[in-house]
Amino acid sequence: MAPTNRTRLSQTLMVLAAVAAAMPLSAAEHMAAAHASIQAADASRHVNALADDAFEGREGGSRGGRAAGTYIVAALEKLGLQPAGDNGGFYQNFGAMRNILALVPGSDPALAHELVVVGAHYDHVGYGTASNSYGPTGYIHNGADDNASGVAGLLELAEALGHLPSRPRRPLLIAFWDGEEKGLLGSYHFLRVRPAVLAAYAPVFSVNLDMIGRLRGERLEVYGSRTAAGLRMACLEANARANLELVFDWEITDDSDHYPFIAAKIPTVMFHTGLHDQYHRPSDDTHLVNFSGIEPVTRLVLDFVTAIADDPRPSRPFRGQCRTESAATRRGLEMPAAETVTSGPRPRWGIGTRGDACEPEAPIVVRVTTGSPMAKGGVLLGDRIVAIDGMPLADQPDMLAKLAAAGDHIEIDVDRKGRRLRLAVNAGATALEISP
Ligand SMILES: [Zn+2]
């Protein structure tokens, strides 16, 4: 039976209504929805559950540790994530311990096997021993910050990924490591033995969330930013909305699950809100967790991992120099330079910069001449110049060329402690100061 004109019209109207209702959100609206889904209240619920005495401190392989695993798997099932463990499940077993793995497939067939691993360990130290607790031992160590906070952030991140309009180009592996407190056992195991379902995949990048529950003064520590070129700049971009103070630490130690990846020459960044007096003590408990602080940290991590996973360029090569760069190397690179004495005309802008081979797009300000236009514009020692008049820089020579070509009034973007600031600099200022 053919439809009548009347039904055709009503069908057309219905189709139009359906189209309007399903009007695609813009990418920005999707990202806003993804950000909004990351909620302190949800993080609080997860931390309170995982750090409950019922889980007895989540020691790897213990009944409490296994119960915590059951809780995480139930949360992943609720989110509808794809299991990536052994035999079609979420668990990757090793001894009595279990990593928990979920896969968000990539959308680009050419990059579909380049795994971006985002991990957090879910085990803690149980009742504590002389070797893993600062005491008192024999009491449940709930590990609310270490690392129920990282697990909560990762579950919120997994939920947020579901709000994105399309999957990132590269696949993401959401990984909850077991046995971290026993010597990074879960992450080492994963790097040695991949579940069959991941046989065709190779990790090209990893992110580690360990202790993100004590954000103080908006200060977020970032480790591993020198394991590949340009990662500091990637963190700066990801921080655009969260606007936290980023503290880049160049030391790489084997104290969390970032280390096995770095040892395997895989670029890796770890986010961490810092140590505290309750670290590895029974007193690391939920009432001290800054739940609202987990929101901006997790949102930053969401923007960071999606940018890495969605980058159409070849994956970033590991930068071996990161293993020998220390806090002392950093001090040397960022050390202020002596004022240069020039006999010719006074330089127009009044700064000196030093290039950084790992972050060529962000030369470091190592000299600011007192009273110069840059000084008056608010440029400080240690700032990194990232744009002139809104144009990003290729490297230090490009910055010099842009400054030479610029007019007397410029806008200069600097990276100051991981925050992007725009400063107005007026090279003609001295002329305006001439009084009759
Ligand atoms: Zn720990």
Short mmCIF file of N, CA, C and O in Angstrom, two decimals, residues 357-412:
data_model
loop_
_atom_site.label_atom_id
_atom_site.label_comp_id
_atom_site.label_asym_id
_atom_site.label_seq_id
_atom_site.Cartn_x
_atom_site.Cartn_y
_atom_site.Cartn_z
N ALA A 357 65.94 22.00 23.69
CA ALA A 357 65.83 21.01 22.61
C ALA A 357 64.57 20.16 22.75
O ALA A 357 64.01 19.70 21.75
N CYS A 358 64.11 19.95 23.98
CA CYS A 358 62.92 19.12 24.20
C CYS A 358 61.63 19.89 23.92
O CYS A 358 60.61 19.30 23.59
N GLU A 359 61.68 21.21 24.09
CA GLU A 359 60.50 22.06 23.87
C GLU A 359 60.91 23.24 22.98
O GLU A 359 60.90 24.39 23.43
N PRO A 360 61.28 22.95 21.72
CA PRO A 360 61.80 24.03 20.87
C PRO A 360 60.79 25.15 20.65
O PRO A 360 61.19 26.29 20.39
N GLU A 361 59.51 24.85 20.77
CA GLU A 361 58.47 25.85 20.51
C GLU A 361 58.27 26.81 21.68
O GLU A 361 57.39 27.68 21.63
N ALA A 362 59.05 26.63 22.75
CA ALA A 362 58.84 27.45 23.94
C ALA A 362 60.18 27.87 24.55
O ALA A 362 60.60 27.34 25.58
N PRO A 363 60.87 28.85 23.91
CA PRO A 363 62.15 29.31 24.48
C PRO A 363 61.94 29.90 25.89
O PRO A 363 60.92 30.51 26.17
N ILE A 364 62.96 29.70 26.74
CA ILE A 364 62.87 30.11 28.14
C ILE A 364 63.46 31.51 28.30
O ILE A 364 64.57 31.77 27.82
N VAL A 365 62.76 32.38 29.00
CA VAL A 365 63.27 33.72 29.27
C VAL A 365 64.31 33.62 30.38
O VAL A 365 64.00 33.20 31.50
N VAL A 366 65.56 33.97 30.05
CA VAL A 366 66.64 33.86 31.04
C VAL A 366 67.24 35.24 31.38
O VAL A 366 68.15 35.34 32.19
N ARG A 367 66.73 36.29 30.73
CA ARG A 367 67.18 37.62 31.08
C ARG A 367 66.07 38.61 30.78
O ARG A 367 65.43 38.53 29.72
N VAL A 368 65.77 39.49 31.72
CA VAL A 368 64.80 40.56 31.50
C VAL A 368 65.48 41.86 31.93
O VAL A 368 65.81 42.03 33.11
N THR A 369 65.70 42.75 30.98
CA THR A 369 66.39 44.01 31.30
C THR A 369 65.44 44.92 32.09
O THR A 369 64.31 45.15 31.67
N THR A 370 65.93 45.40 33.22
CA THR A 370 65.13 46.28 34.07
C THR A 370 64.65 47.49 33.26
O THR A 370 65.44 48.10 32.54
N GLY A 371 63.39 47.80 33.38
CA GLY A 371 62.85 48.98 32.73
C GLY A 371 62.58 48.81 31.24
O GLY A 371 62.10 49.73 30.58
N SER A 372 62.86 47.61 30.69
CA SER A 372 62.65 47.38 29.26
C SER A 372 61.16 47.18 28.96
O SER A 372 60.36 46.93 29.87
N PRO A 373 60.76 47.24 27.68
CA PRO A 373 59.36 46.99 27.34
C PRO A 373 58.86 45.63 27.86
O PRO A 373 57.76 45.54 28.39
N MET A 374 59.67 44.59 27.73
CA MET A 374 59.23 43.27 28.19
C MET A 374 59.04 43.27 29.72
O MET A 374 58.10 42.67 30.24
N ALA A 375 59.93 43.95 30.42
CA ALA A 375 59.79 44.03 31.88
C ALA A 375 58.52 44.78 32.24
O ALA A 375 57.75 44.35 33.10
N LYS A 376 58.27 45.90 31.55
CA LYS A 376 57.06 46.68 31.82
C LYS A 376 55.79 45.92 31.44
O LYS A 376 54.74 46.09 32.05
N GLY A 377 55.92 45.07 30.41
CA GLY A 377 54.76 44.26 29.99
C GLY A 377 54.47 43.11 30.95
O GLY A 377 53.45 42.45 30.83
N GLY A 378 55.40 42.84 31.88
CA GLY A 378 55.14 41.80 32.88
C GLY A 378 55.83 40.48 32.62
O GLY A 378 55.55 39.49 33.30
N VAL A 379 56.74 40.43 31.64
CA VAL A 379 57.47 39.18 31.37
C VAL A 379 58.44 38.92 32.52
O VAL A 379 59.13 39.84 32.98
N LEU A 380 58.48 37.69 33.00
CA LEU A 380 59.34 37.33 34.14
C LEU A 380 60.38 36.30 33.74
O LEU A 380 60.16 35.52 32.80
N LEU A 381 61.47 36.28 34.46
CA LEU A 381 62.47 35.22 34.31
C LEU A 381 61.78 33.87 34.50
O LEU A 381 60.97 33.72 35.41
N GLY A 382 62.11 32.92 33.65
CA GLY A 382 61.52 31.58 33.79
C GLY A 382 60.27 31.39 32.96
O GLY A 382 59.83 30.25 32.75
N ASP A 383 59.66 32.49 32.49
CA ASP A 383 58.53 32.34 31.56
C ASP A 383 59.05 31.65 30.30
O ASP A 383 60.21 31.77 29.94
N ARG A 384 58.15 30.97 29.61
CA ARG A 384 58.50 30.45 28.28
C ARG A 384 57.62 31.15 27.26
O ARG A 384 56.40 31.22 27.44
N ILE A 385 58.26 31.66 26.23
CA ILE A 385 57.49 32.38 25.20
C ILE A 385 56.87 31.35 24.27
O ILE A 385 57.59 30.49 23.73
N VAL A 386 55.55 31.41 24.08
CA VAL A 386 54.89 30.40 23.25
C VAL A 386 54.19 30.99 22.04
O VAL A 386 53.83 30.25 21.11
N ALA A 387 53.95 32.30 22.01
CA ALA A 387 53.32 32.90 20.82
C ALA A 387 53.60 34.39 20.81
O ALA A 387 53.74 35.02 21.86
N ILE A 388 53.69 34.94 19.60
CA ILE A 388 53.81 36.38 19.40
C ILE A 388 52.62 36.79 18.54
O ILE A 388 52.43 36.22 17.45
N ASP A 389 51.84 37.73 19.01
CA ASP A 389 50.63 38.15 18.30
C ASP A 389 49.79 36.94 17.88
O ASP A 389 49.27 36.86 16.76
N GLY A 390 49.66 36.01 18.80
CA GLY A 390 48.81 34.84 18.57
C GLY A 390 49.41 33.77 17.69
O GLY A 390 48.82 32.70 17.51
N MET A 391 50.61 34.03 17.14
CA MET A 391 51.23 33.03 16.25
C MET A 391 52.17 32.14 17.06
O MET A 391 53.10 32.64 17.69
N PRO A 392 51.95 30.81 17.02
CA PRO A 392 52.86 29.93 17.72
C PRO A 392 54.26 29.98 17.11
O PRO A 392 54.42 30.39 15.96
N LEU A 393 55.23 29.55 17.89
CA LEU A 393 56.63 29.64 17.44
C LEU A 393 57.12 28.26 17.03
O LEU A 393 56.75 27.26 17.62
N ALA A 394 57.99 28.24 16.02
CA ALA A 394 58.63 26.97 15.65
C ALA A 394 59.80 26.70 16.59
O ALA A 394 60.00 25.59 17.05
N ASP A 395 60.57 27.76 16.86
CA ASP A 395 61.76 27.60 17.69
C ASP A 395 62.28 29.01 18.03
O ASP A 395 61.65 30.01 17.69
N GLN A 396 63.44 29.06 18.66
CA GLN A 396 63.98 30.35 19.09
C GLN A 396 64.30 31.29 17.91
O GLN A 396 63.92 32.47 17.95
N PRO A 397 64.97 30.80 16.84
CA PRO A 397 65.20 31.70 15.69
C PRO A 397 63.89 32.26 15.13
O PRO A 397 63.82 33.42 14.72
N ASP A 398 62.85 31.44 15.11
CA ASP A 398 61.54 31.91 14.62
C ASP A 398 60.99 33.00 15.54
O ASP A 398 60.43 34.00 15.09
N MET A 399 61.19 32.83 16.87
CA MET A 399 60.75 33.87 17.81
C MET A 399 61.48 35.19 17.53
O MET A 399 60.87 36.26 17.49
N LEU A 400 62.81 35.07 17.32
CA LEU A 400 63.60 36.29 17.06
C LEU A 400 63.12 36.97 15.78
O LEU A 400 62.98 38.19 15.74
N ALA A 401 62.84 36.16 14.75
CA ALA A 401 62.37 36.73 13.48
C ALA A 401 61.02 37.42 13.68
O ALA A 401 60.78 38.51 13.15
N LYS A 402 60.14 36.80 14.46
CA LYS A 402 58.81 37.38 14.68
C LYS A 402 58.92 38.68 15.48
O LYS A 402 58.20 39.64 15.22
N LEU A 403 59.82 38.69 16.47
CA LEU A 403 60.00 39.92 17.26
C LEU A 403 60.58 41.03 16.39
O LEU A 403 60.20 42.19 16.51
N ALA A 404 61.52 40.66 15.50
CA ALA A 404 62.15 41.67 14.65
C ALA A 404 61.13 42.26 13.68
O ALA A 404 61.17 43.45 13.36
N ALA A 405 60.20 41.41 13.23
CA ALA A 405 59.22 41.86 12.22
C ALA A 405 58.03 42.56 12.86
O ALA A 405 57.25 43.21 12.16
N ALA A 406 57.87 42.43 14.19
CA ALA A 406 56.65 42.94 14.84
C ALA A 406 56.66 44.46 14.89
O ALA A 406 57.72 45.10 14.85
N GLY A 407 55.47 45.03 15.00
CA GLY A 407 55.33 46.46 15.24
C GLY A 407 55.70 46.77 16.68
O GLY A 407 56.21 45.91 17.42
N ASP A 408 55.45 48.01 17.11
CA ASP A 408 55.84 48.41 18.46
C ASP A 408 54.90 47.86 19.53
O ASP A 408 55.24 47.83 20.71
N HIS A 409 53.69 47.46 19.14
CA HIS A 409 52.74 46.93 20.12
C HIS A 409 52.52 45.45 19.82
O HIS A 409 52.05 45.12 18.73
N ILE A 410 52.86 44.59 20.75
CA ILE A 410 52.65 43.16 20.50
C ILE A 410 51.93 42.54 21.68
O ILE A 410 51.93 43.06 22.79
N GLU A 411 51.30 41.41 21.37
CA GLU A 411 50.78 40.55 22.42
C GLU A 411 51.68 39.33 22.46
O GLU A 411 51.97 38.73 21.42
N ILE A 412 52.11 39.01 23.66
CA ILE A 412 53.03 37.89 23.80
C ILE A 412 52.41 36.89 24.75
O ILE A 412 51.91 37.26 25.80
#
